[in-house]
Tab-separated table of C-alpha atoms in Angstrom:
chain	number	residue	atom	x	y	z
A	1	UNK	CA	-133.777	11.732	184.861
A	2	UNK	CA	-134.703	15.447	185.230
A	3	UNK	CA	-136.521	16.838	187.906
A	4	UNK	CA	-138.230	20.311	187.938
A	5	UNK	CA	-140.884	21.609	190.636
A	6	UNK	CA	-143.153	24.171	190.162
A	7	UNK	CA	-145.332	25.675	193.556
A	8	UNK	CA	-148.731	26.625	193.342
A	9	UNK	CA	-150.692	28.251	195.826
A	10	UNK	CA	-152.475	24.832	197.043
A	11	UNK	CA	-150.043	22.320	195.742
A	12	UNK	CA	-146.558	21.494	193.903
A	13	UNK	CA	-146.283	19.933	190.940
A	14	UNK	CA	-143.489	17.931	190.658
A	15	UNK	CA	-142.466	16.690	187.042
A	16	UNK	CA	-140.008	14.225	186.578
A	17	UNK	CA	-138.942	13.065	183.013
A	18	UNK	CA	-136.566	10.391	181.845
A	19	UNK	CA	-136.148	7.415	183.788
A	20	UNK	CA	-136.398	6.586	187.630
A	21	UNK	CA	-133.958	3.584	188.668
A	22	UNK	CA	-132.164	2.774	191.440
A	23	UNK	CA	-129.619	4.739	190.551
A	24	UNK	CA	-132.130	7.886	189.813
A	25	UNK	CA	-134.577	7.541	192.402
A	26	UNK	CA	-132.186	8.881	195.225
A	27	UNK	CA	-132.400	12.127	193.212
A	28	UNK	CA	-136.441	11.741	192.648
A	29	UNK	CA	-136.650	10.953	196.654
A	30	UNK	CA	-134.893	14.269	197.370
A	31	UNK	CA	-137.003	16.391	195.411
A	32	UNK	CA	-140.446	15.011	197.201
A	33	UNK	CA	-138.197	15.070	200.849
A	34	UNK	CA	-137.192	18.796	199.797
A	35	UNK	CA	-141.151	19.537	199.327
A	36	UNK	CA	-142.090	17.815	202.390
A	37	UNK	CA	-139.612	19.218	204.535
A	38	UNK	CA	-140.652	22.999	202.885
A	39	UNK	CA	-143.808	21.965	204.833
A	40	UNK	CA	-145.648	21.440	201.653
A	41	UNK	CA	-147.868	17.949	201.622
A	42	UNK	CA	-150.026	18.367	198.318
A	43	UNK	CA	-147.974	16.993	195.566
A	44	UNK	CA	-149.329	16.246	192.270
A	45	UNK	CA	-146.451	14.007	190.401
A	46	UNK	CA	-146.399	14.538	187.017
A	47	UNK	CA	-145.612	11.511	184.309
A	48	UNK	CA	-146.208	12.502	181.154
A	49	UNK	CA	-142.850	12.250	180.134
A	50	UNK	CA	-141.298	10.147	182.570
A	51	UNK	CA	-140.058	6.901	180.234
A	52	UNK	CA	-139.160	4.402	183.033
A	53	UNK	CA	-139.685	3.868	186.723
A	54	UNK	CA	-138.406	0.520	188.895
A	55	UNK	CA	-139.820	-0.314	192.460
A	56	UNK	CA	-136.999	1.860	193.691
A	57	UNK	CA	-139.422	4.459	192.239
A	58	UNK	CA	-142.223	3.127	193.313
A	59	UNK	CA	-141.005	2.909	196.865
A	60	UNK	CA	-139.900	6.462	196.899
A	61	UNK	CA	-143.812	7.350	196.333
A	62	UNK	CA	-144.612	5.532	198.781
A	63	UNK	CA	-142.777	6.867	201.414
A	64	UNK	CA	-143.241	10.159	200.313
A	65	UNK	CA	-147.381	9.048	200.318
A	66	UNK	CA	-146.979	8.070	203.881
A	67	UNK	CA	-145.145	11.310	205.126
A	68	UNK	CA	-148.256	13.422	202.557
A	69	UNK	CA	-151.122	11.958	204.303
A	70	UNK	CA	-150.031	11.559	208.083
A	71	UNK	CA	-152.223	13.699	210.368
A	72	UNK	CA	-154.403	14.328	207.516
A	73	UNK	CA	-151.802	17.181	205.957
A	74	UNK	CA	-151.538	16.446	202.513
A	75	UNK	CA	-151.690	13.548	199.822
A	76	UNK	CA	-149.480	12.868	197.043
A	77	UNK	CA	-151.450	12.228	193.585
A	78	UNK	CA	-150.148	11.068	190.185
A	79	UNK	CA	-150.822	12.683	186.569
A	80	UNK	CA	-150.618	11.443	182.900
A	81	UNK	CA	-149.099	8.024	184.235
A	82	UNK	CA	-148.025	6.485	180.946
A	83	UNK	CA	-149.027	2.911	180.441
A	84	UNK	CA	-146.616	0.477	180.876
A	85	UNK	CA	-145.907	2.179	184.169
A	86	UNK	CA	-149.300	2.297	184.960
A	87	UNK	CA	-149.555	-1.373	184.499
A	88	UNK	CA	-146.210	-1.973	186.574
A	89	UNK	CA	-147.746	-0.261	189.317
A	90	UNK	CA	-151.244	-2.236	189.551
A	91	UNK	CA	-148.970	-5.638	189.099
A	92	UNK	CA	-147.313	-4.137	192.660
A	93	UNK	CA	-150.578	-3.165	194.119
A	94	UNK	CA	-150.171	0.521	194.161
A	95	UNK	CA	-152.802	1.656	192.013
A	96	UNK	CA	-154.677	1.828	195.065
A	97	UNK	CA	-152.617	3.688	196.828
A	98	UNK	CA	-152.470	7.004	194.804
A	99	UNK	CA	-155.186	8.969	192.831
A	100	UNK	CA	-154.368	9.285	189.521
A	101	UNK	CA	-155.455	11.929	187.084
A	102	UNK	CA	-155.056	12.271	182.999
A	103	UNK	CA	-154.492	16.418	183.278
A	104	UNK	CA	-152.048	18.391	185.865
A	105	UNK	CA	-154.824	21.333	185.591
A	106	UNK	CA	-157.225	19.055	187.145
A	107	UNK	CA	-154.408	17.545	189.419
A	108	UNK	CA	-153.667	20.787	190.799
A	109	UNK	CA	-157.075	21.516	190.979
A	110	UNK	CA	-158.361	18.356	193.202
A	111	UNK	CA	-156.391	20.745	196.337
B	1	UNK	CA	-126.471	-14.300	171.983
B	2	UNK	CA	-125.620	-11.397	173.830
B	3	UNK	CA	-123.027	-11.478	176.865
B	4	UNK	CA	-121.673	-8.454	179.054
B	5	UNK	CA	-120.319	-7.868	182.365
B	6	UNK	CA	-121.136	-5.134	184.211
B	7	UNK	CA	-119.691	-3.166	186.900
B	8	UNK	CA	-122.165	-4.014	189.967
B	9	UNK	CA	-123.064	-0.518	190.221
B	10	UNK	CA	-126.861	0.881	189.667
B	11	UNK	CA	-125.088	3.390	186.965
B	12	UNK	CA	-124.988	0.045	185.266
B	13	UNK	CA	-128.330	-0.411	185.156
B	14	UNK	CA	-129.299	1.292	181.923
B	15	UNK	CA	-127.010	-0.786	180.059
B	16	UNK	CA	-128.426	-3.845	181.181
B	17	UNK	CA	-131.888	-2.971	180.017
B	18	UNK	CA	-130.561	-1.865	176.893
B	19	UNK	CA	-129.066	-5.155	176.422
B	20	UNK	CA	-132.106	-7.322	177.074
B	21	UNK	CA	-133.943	-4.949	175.071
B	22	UNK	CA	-131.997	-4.961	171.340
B	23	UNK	CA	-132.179	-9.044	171.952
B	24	UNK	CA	-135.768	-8.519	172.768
B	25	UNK	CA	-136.266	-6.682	169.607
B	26	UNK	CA	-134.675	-8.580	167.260
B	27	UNK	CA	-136.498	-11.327	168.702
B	28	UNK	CA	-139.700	-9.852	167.622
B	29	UNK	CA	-140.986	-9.446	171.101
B	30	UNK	CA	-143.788	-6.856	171.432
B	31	UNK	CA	-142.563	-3.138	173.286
B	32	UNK	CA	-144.742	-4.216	175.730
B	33	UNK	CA	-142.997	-7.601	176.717
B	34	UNK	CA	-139.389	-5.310	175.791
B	35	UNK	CA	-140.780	-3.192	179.236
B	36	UNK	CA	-141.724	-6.160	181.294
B	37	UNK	CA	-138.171	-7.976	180.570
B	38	UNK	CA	-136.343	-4.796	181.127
B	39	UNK	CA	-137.922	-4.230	184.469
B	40	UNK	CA	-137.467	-7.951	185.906
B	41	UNK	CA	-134.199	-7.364	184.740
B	42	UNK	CA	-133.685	-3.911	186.406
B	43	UNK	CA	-135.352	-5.668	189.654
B	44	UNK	CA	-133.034	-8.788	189.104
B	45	UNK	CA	-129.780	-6.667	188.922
B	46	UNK	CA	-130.834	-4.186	191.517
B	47	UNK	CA	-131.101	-6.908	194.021
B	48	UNK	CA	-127.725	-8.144	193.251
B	49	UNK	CA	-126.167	-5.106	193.416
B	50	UNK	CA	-128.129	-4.039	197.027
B	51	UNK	CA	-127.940	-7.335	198.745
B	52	UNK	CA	-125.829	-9.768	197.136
B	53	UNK	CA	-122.989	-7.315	196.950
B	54	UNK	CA	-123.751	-5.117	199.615
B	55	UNK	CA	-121.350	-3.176	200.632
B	56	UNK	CA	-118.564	-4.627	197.902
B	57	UNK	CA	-116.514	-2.471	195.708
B	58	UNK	CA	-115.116	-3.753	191.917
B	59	UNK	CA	-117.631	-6.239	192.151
B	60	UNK	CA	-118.993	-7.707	188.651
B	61	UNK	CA	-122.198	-8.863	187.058
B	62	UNK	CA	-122.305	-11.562	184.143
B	63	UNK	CA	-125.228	-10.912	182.589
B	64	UNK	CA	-126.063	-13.289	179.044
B	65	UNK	CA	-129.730	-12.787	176.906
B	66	UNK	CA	-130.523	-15.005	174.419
B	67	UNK	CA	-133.876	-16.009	172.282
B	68	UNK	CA	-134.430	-19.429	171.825
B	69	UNK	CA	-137.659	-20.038	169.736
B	70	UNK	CA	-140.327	-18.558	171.133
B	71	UNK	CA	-138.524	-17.930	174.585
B	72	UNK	CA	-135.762	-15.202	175.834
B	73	UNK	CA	-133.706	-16.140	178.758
B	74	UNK	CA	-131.865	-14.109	180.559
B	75	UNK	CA	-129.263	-15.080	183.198
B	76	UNK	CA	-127.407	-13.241	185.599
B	77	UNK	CA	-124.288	-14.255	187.668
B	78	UNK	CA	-122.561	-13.214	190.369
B	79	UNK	CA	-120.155	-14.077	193.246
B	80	UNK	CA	-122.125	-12.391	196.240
B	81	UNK	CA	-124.099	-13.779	199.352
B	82	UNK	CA	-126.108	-16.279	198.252
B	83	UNK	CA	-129.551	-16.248	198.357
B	84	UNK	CA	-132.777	-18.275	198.514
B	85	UNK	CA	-135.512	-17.163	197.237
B	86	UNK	CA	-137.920	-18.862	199.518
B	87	UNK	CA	-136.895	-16.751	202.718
B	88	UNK	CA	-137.970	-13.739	201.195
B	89	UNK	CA	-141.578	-12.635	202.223
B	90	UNK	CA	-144.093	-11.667	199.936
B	91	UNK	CA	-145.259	-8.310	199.776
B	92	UNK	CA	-148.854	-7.787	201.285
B	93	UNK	CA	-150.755	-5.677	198.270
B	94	UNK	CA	-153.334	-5.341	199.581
B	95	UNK	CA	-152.183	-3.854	203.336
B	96	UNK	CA	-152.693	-0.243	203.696
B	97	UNK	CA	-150.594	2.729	203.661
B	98	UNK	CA	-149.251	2.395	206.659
B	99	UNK	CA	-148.752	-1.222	206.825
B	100	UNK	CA	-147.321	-1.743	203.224
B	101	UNK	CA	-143.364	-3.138	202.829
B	102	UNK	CA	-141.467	-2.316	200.143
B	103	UNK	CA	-138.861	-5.005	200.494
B	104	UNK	CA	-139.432	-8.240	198.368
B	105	UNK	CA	-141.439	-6.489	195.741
B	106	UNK	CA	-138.364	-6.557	193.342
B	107	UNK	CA	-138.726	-10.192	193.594
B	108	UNK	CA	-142.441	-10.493	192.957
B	109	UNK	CA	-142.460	-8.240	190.035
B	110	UNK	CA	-140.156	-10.193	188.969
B	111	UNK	CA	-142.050	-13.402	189.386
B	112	UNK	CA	-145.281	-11.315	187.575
B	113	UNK	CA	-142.878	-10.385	184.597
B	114	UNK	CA	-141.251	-13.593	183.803
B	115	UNK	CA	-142.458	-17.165	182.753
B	116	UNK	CA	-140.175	-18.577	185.001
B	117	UNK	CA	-137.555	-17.397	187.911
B	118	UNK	CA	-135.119	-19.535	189.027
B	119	UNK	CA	-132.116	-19.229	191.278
B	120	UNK	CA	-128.833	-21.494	191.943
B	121	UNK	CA	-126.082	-20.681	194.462
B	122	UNK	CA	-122.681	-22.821	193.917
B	123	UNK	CA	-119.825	-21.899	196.051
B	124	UNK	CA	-117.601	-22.181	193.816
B	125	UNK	CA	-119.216	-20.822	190.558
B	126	UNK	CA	-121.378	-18.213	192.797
B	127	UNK	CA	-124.821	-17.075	192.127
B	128	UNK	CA	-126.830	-17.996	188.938
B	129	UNK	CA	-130.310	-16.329	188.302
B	130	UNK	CA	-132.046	-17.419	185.107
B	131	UNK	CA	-135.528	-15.987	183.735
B	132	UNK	CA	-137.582	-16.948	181.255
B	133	UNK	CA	-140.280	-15.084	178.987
B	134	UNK	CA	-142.361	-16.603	176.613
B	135	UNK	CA	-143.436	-14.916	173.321
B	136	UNK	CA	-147.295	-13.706	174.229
């Protein structure tokens, strides 16, 4: 797994290729903590070339989700989720939870 | 029929999907079913590793995958806690942010993913966790 962040005026854009596992996702929960604790709340997540994720992923987003949106501050959103994660994430109900988006520029935009 | 045993540590865990996935393709199952079996297993071996062995160093995994017509099974043993299945909650999808648990959704993917989950705890041969797929 290989993480790299990029800050944008309204947002960061967090790409993370490879796979997430619990063995990764420590690592992937660090880099949204490290955002969140920067102050910064908008976080577009991009998976275009993220391979794998597990629910040790998934609940990594969702904490990070929680911390994004409480007192209105921020949201975390997804990009270029590739299918069979896509599909792994409406089997655990979570499709719900995040806005997704096919292109980072209109990710980053949505802030 | 392939047969490893792991180190129960999550650094482990790519190995184990690799496993069930080279039977999984030479069983002709579709990359989409190779996903689905390599995350119930990746669920299956996470849990063992987090709860059954919490907190236990050198521990090992057994894992075994075989195809057997149109059906892989994969089994998984270890020598943890044991554990029933039935005391574990199921996740609420459709709570909201706030309200939403993460714990037991290893489980029920698991459950989505496979054909059929079944556990056994011996205490003398430990902990054996077999899953089925189906061809699609």
């Amino acid at each position: 797994m290989e993480i790299t962040t990029q800050e944008f005026k309204h947002c960061d854009l967090i790409k993370v290729k490879g796979r997430v596992d619990s063995a990764t996702a420590p690592d992937f929960s660090k880099a949204l903590e490290n955002a969140n604790n920067d102050g910064r709340f908008k976080i577009v997540v991009d998976m275009s070339e993220l391979e794998y994720m597990s629910s040790a992923g998934f609940r990594a987003l969702l904490a990070t989700q929680r911390n994004c949106k409480r007192y209105n501050r921020g949201e975390l959103v997804l990009v270029s989720v590739p299918a069979r994660i896509h599909e792994a994430l409406e089997l655990a109900g979570f499709t719900e939870l995040f806005k997704t988006f096919d292109d980072p520029i209109e990710a980053v935009g949505s802030f | 029929m392939a047969h490893s045993t792991f180190p129960a540590r999550f650094e482990f865990l790519d190995e184990i999907r690799e496993l069930v996935a080279e039977v999984a393709r030479e069983g002709g199952f579709s990359e989409k079913d190779i996903y689905s079996l390599q995350l119930a297993a990746d669920e299956a071996a996470s849990n063992i590793i987090e709860h059954a062995y919490a907190g236990v160093s050198n521990a090992s995994l057994d894992v075994t995958c075989d195809v057997d017509d149109d059906e892989l099974i994969i089994t998984m043993r270890d020598n943890g806690k044991p554990f029933d299945p039935s005391k574990v909650k199921q996740p609420n999808l459709k709570a909201d942010l706030s309200e939403r648990q993460i714990g037991g959704l290893g489980l029920y993917l698991m459950r989505k993913l496979m054909d059929d989950v079944h556990y056994e705890s011996n205490s003398r041969t430990g902990n054996l966790l077999t899953m089925i797929k189906r061809r699609g």
